[in-house]
Short mmCIF file of C-alpha atoms in Angstrom, two decimals:
data_model
loop_
_atom_site.label_atom_id
_atom_site.label_comp_id
_atom_site.label_asym_id
_atom_site.label_seq_id
_atom_site.Cartn_x
_atom_site.Cartn_y
_atom_site.Cartn_z
CA LYS A 1 -66.03 -28.85 -41.98
CA ASN A 2 -62.80 -29.15 -43.93
CA GLN A 3 -61.43 -25.83 -45.09
CA VAL A 4 -60.36 -27.42 -48.38
CA GLU A 5 -62.98 -29.46 -50.20
CA GLN A 6 -62.38 -31.39 -53.40
CA SER A 7 -64.71 -32.86 -55.95
CA PRO A 8 -65.40 -35.34 -57.25
CA GLN A 9 -64.25 -37.78 -54.59
CA SER A 10 -63.39 -40.27 -57.32
CA LEU A 11 -63.39 -40.30 -61.10
CA ILE A 12 -62.94 -42.92 -63.80
CA ILE A 13 -62.04 -41.90 -67.34
CA LEU A 14 -60.77 -43.57 -70.48
CA GLU A 15 -57.19 -43.16 -71.60
CA GLY A 16 -56.79 -40.16 -73.87
CA LYS A 17 -59.72 -38.23 -72.43
CA ASN A 18 -59.49 -34.94 -70.56
CA CYS A 19 -60.77 -34.29 -67.05
CA THR A 20 -61.09 -31.46 -64.55
CA LEU A 21 -60.81 -31.74 -60.80
CA GLN A 22 -62.21 -29.08 -58.48
CA CYS A 23 -61.01 -27.56 -55.23
CA ASN A 24 -62.97 -25.06 -53.11
CA TYR A 25 -61.41 -23.54 -50.03
CA THR A 26 -62.39 -21.25 -47.21
CA VAL A 27 -58.89 -20.67 -45.82
CA SER A 28 -58.29 -16.96 -45.24
CA PRO A 29 -55.96 -15.20 -45.42
CA PHE A 30 -54.55 -17.25 -48.17
CA SER A 31 -50.92 -17.48 -49.23
CA ASN A 32 -50.68 -20.07 -51.93
CA LEU A 33 -52.42 -23.13 -53.33
CA ARG A 34 -50.74 -26.34 -54.41
CA TRP A 35 -51.76 -29.41 -56.30
CA TYR A 36 -50.06 -32.70 -55.49
CA LYS A 37 -50.21 -36.10 -57.16
CA GLN A 38 -50.01 -39.13 -54.91
CA ASP A 39 -49.49 -42.53 -56.47
CA THR A 40 -50.67 -45.51 -54.45
CA GLY A 41 -48.12 -46.37 -51.80
CA ARG A 42 -46.00 -43.31 -52.47
CA GLY A 43 -45.60 -39.86 -51.00
CA PRO A 44 -47.25 -36.86 -52.70
CA VAL A 45 -45.38 -35.10 -55.50
CA SER A 46 -45.92 -31.42 -56.21
CA LEU A 47 -47.49 -30.48 -59.55
CA THR A 48 -48.01 -26.73 -59.19
CA ILE A 49 -47.82 -23.92 -56.65
CA MET A 50 -49.94 -20.81 -57.30
CA THR A 51 -50.09 -17.50 -55.48
CA PHE A 52 -53.24 -15.40 -55.22
CA SER A 53 -52.11 -13.26 -58.15
CA GLU A 54 -51.77 -16.18 -60.55
CA ASN A 55 -54.76 -17.34 -62.59
CA THR A 56 -53.25 -20.21 -64.55
CA LYS A 57 -50.18 -22.36 -64.32
CA SER A 58 -49.25 -25.33 -66.47
CA ASN A 59 -46.96 -28.28 -65.93
CA GLY A 60 -46.96 -30.45 -69.03
CA ARG A 61 -50.42 -31.94 -69.46
CA TYR A 62 -51.54 -30.51 -66.12
CA THR A 63 -53.06 -27.01 -65.99
CA ALA A 64 -54.17 -25.45 -62.74
CA THR A 65 -56.44 -22.43 -62.50
CA LEU A 66 -57.14 -20.24 -59.52
CA ASP A 67 -59.90 -17.74 -58.79
CA ALA A 68 -58.96 -16.11 -55.50
CA ASP A 69 -62.20 -14.11 -55.44
CA THR A 70 -64.43 -17.17 -55.44
CA LYS A 71 -61.81 -19.30 -53.65
CA GLN A 72 -61.89 -21.97 -56.30
CA SER A 73 -59.17 -23.87 -58.12
CA SER A 74 -59.25 -26.53 -60.76
CA LEU A 75 -56.74 -29.00 -62.15
CA HIS A 76 -57.23 -29.93 -65.79
CA ILE A 77 -55.54 -33.03 -67.16
CA THR A 78 -55.24 -33.24 -70.92
CA ALA A 79 -54.93 -36.43 -72.98
CA SER A 80 -54.88 -38.65 -69.91
CA GLN A 81 -52.48 -41.56 -69.63
CA LEU A 82 -52.67 -44.72 -67.56
CA SER A 83 -49.90 -43.32 -65.36
CA ASP A 84 -52.17 -40.44 -64.38
CA SER A 85 -54.10 -42.86 -62.16
CA ALA A 86 -53.49 -41.46 -58.70
CA SER A 87 -54.94 -39.28 -55.98
CA TYR A 88 -54.80 -35.54 -56.69
CA ILE A 89 -54.66 -33.39 -53.61
CA CYS A 90 -55.34 -29.68 -53.27
CA VAL A 91 -53.40 -27.95 -50.50
CA VAL A 92 -53.87 -24.37 -49.32
CA ARG A 93 -51.41 -22.48 -47.19
CA ASP A 94 -52.99 -20.62 -44.31
CA ASN A 95 -51.22 -17.32 -43.85
CA ALA A 96 -52.86 -16.28 -40.58
CA GLY A 97 -50.29 -14.79 -38.26
CA ASN A 98 -47.80 -17.27 -36.90
CA ASN A 99 -50.05 -20.24 -37.58
CA ARG A 100 -48.81 -20.83 -41.10
CA LYS A 101 -49.90 -24.29 -42.03
CA LEU A 102 -50.75 -26.27 -45.07
CA ILE A 103 -54.39 -27.32 -45.09
CA TRP A 104 -54.76 -30.56 -47.06
CA GLY A 105 -57.84 -31.62 -48.98
CA LEU A 106 -58.90 -35.26 -49.00
CA GLY A 107 -58.04 -35.66 -52.66
CA THR A 108 -59.75 -36.88 -55.80
CA SER A 109 -58.98 -40.46 -56.74
CA LEU A 110 -58.54 -40.68 -60.51
CA ALA A 111 -58.53 -43.97 -62.39
CA VAL A 112 -57.56 -43.93 -66.07
CA ASN A 113 -58.68 -47.08 -67.84
CA PRO A 114 -57.41 -48.38 -71.19
CA GLY B 1 -29.22 -36.34 -55.48
CA ALA B 2 -31.03 -38.68 -53.15
CA GLY B 3 -34.57 -37.92 -52.14
CA VAL B 4 -36.21 -38.19 -48.75
CA SER B 5 -35.86 -41.67 -47.31
CA GLN B 6 -37.80 -43.28 -44.50
CA SER B 7 -37.34 -46.45 -42.54
CA PRO B 8 -38.72 -48.93 -41.97
CA SER B 9 -41.08 -49.08 -44.94
CA ASN B 10 -43.44 -51.29 -42.97
CA LYS B 11 -43.80 -51.86 -39.26
CA VAL B 12 -46.16 -54.22 -37.50
CA THR B 13 -46.27 -53.89 -33.74
CA GLU B 14 -48.39 -55.04 -30.85
CA LYS B 15 -50.64 -52.66 -29.00
CA GLY B 16 -48.79 -51.06 -26.10
CA LYS B 17 -45.33 -51.27 -27.66
CA ASP B 18 -43.22 -48.25 -28.54
CA VAL B 19 -42.13 -47.62 -32.13
CA GLU B 20 -39.55 -45.33 -33.67
CA LEU B 21 -39.77 -44.13 -37.25
CA ARG B 22 -36.86 -42.54 -39.07
CA CYS B 23 -36.65 -39.87 -41.73
CA ASP B 24 -33.56 -38.81 -43.69
CA PRO B 25 -34.32 -35.50 -45.44
CA ILE B 26 -32.71 -34.13 -48.58
CA SER B 27 -29.31 -32.71 -47.74
CA GLY B 28 -29.46 -28.95 -47.24
CA HIS B 29 -33.18 -28.83 -46.53
CA THR B 30 -33.76 -26.84 -43.38
CA ALA B 31 -37.43 -27.68 -42.96
CA LEU B 32 -38.80 -31.11 -42.08
CA TYR B 33 -42.40 -32.19 -41.63
CA TRP B 34 -44.13 -35.28 -40.30
CA TYR B 35 -47.63 -36.21 -41.45
CA ARG B 36 -50.01 -39.05 -40.73
CA GLN B 37 -52.32 -40.47 -43.38
CA ARG B 38 -54.99 -42.90 -42.29
CA LEU B 39 -56.53 -45.19 -44.88
CA GLY B 40 -58.73 -43.20 -47.24
CA GLN B 41 -58.03 -39.96 -45.40
CA GLY B 42 -56.11 -36.78 -46.15
CA LEU B 43 -52.73 -35.89 -44.76
CA GLU B 44 -52.75 -34.83 -41.11
CA PHE B 45 -49.96 -32.49 -40.01
CA LEU B 46 -48.06 -33.71 -36.94
CA ILE B 47 -44.91 -31.65 -36.41
CA TYR B 48 -42.64 -29.20 -38.22
CA PHE B 49 -38.94 -28.46 -37.73
CA GLN B 50 -37.33 -25.36 -39.23
CA GLY B 51 -33.63 -24.85 -38.70
CA ASN B 52 -32.78 -24.11 -35.09
CA SER B 53 -36.23 -22.75 -34.24
CA ALA B 54 -38.44 -24.48 -31.71
CA PRO B 55 -40.49 -27.13 -33.52
CA ASP B 56 -44.17 -26.60 -34.19
CA LYS B 57 -45.73 -29.52 -32.32
CA SER B 58 -49.30 -28.32 -32.66
CA GLY B 59 -50.38 -31.31 -34.73
CA LEU B 60 -49.26 -34.07 -32.38
CA PRO B 61 -52.44 -35.92 -31.34
CA SER B 62 -51.32 -36.89 -27.84
CA ASP B 63 -48.34 -36.92 -25.51
CA ARG B 64 -47.59 -40.44 -26.70
CA PHE B 65 -46.19 -38.85 -29.85
CA SER B 66 -42.85 -37.08 -29.93
CA ALA B 67 -40.23 -36.23 -32.51
CA GLU B 68 -36.65 -35.13 -32.56
CA ARG B 69 -34.37 -33.77 -35.20
CA THR B 70 -30.59 -33.67 -35.06
CA GLY B 71 -29.48 -30.37 -36.52
CA GLU B 72 -30.69 -30.25 -40.11
CA SER B 73 -30.47 -33.97 -40.69
CA VAL B 74 -32.18 -37.10 -39.46
CA SER B 75 -35.48 -36.99 -37.62
CA THR B 76 -37.18 -39.68 -35.57
CA LEU B 77 -40.85 -39.88 -34.71
CA THR B 78 -41.57 -41.93 -31.61
CA ILE B 79 -44.95 -43.30 -30.67
CA GLN B 80 -45.17 -44.69 -27.15
CA ARG B 81 -47.70 -47.27 -25.98
CA THR B 82 -49.12 -47.67 -29.47
CA GLN B 83 -52.86 -47.98 -29.96
CA GLN B 84 -54.76 -49.50 -32.86
CA GLU B 85 -55.89 -46.06 -33.98
CA ASP B 86 -52.23 -45.19 -34.56
CA SER B 87 -52.26 -47.51 -37.58
CA ALA B 88 -51.55 -45.32 -40.60
CA VAL B 89 -48.89 -44.31 -43.07
CA TYR B 90 -46.46 -41.82 -41.57
CA LEU B 91 -45.00 -39.49 -44.17
CA CYS B 92 -41.98 -37.27 -43.82
CA ALA B 93 -41.25 -34.30 -46.08
CA SER B 94 -38.43 -31.81 -46.30
CA SER B 95 -38.06 -28.45 -47.98
CA LEU B 96 -35.62 -25.60 -48.32
CA GLY B 97 -37.91 -23.63 -46.05
CA GLY B 98 -39.92 -20.50 -46.69
CA THR B 99 -43.50 -19.83 -47.70
CA PHE B 100 -43.24 -21.03 -51.29
CA SER B 101 -40.73 -23.79 -51.01
CA GLU B 102 -41.81 -27.14 -52.33
CA GLN B 103 -42.09 -30.11 -49.99
CA TYR B 104 -40.48 -33.33 -51.08
CA PHE B 105 -42.00 -36.42 -49.56
CA GLY B 106 -40.52 -39.73 -48.60
CA PRO B 107 -42.25 -43.02 -49.40
CA GLY B 108 -43.71 -43.28 -45.91
CA THR B 109 -43.73 -45.89 -43.18
CA ARG B 110 -46.84 -48.05 -42.96
CA LEU B 111 -47.52 -48.74 -39.31
CA THR B 112 -49.91 -51.49 -38.31
CA VAL B 113 -50.79 -51.90 -34.64
CA THR B 114 -52.33 -55.28 -33.86
#
């Protein structure tokens, strides 16, 4: 079972609409949580990095929330654009001892249609 | 400045051949990561270099895989006796290092083993 699970697996929305992507994790102890955007054929690009003490962080039309108690995060995209079509990946940093690794979710594939 | 670059962008090889993939990180970045991404799958950590420390090789799937890094510059990932299951996109990322530093990804090398 993946320690970082994302939903939905894929999503189609119309241009201009809002959407929210979910990330649930079981990684513990937890250091930080990141959201990445990966365009087709490209490497991932960081959108936000949040520590356990941060509840909300925005980056333009992207707003990430984090509830460290329930181990849930969401990424909200406002007024979607065609260029938002990509895979959005949730990544959690495992802070257990010397085994500090990034645990990658499988991503949500978002398609924004005109 | 220039981002992370990788070469070649595409590589088709016959089963059993050796391949070498190259990564040029962002200048000044002490940390360098290699990941594998199979079609429709999440990123799979392979190996991590940080400065002069011994690399974290815990993600390498078999002894056919190896990687080297020259100081804080170029890295090469070598896959010996390639198998069809090695077909994937191999992504390299670099960062300034540290728990919260952002990883910057290259465009990846798409490896196809026939």
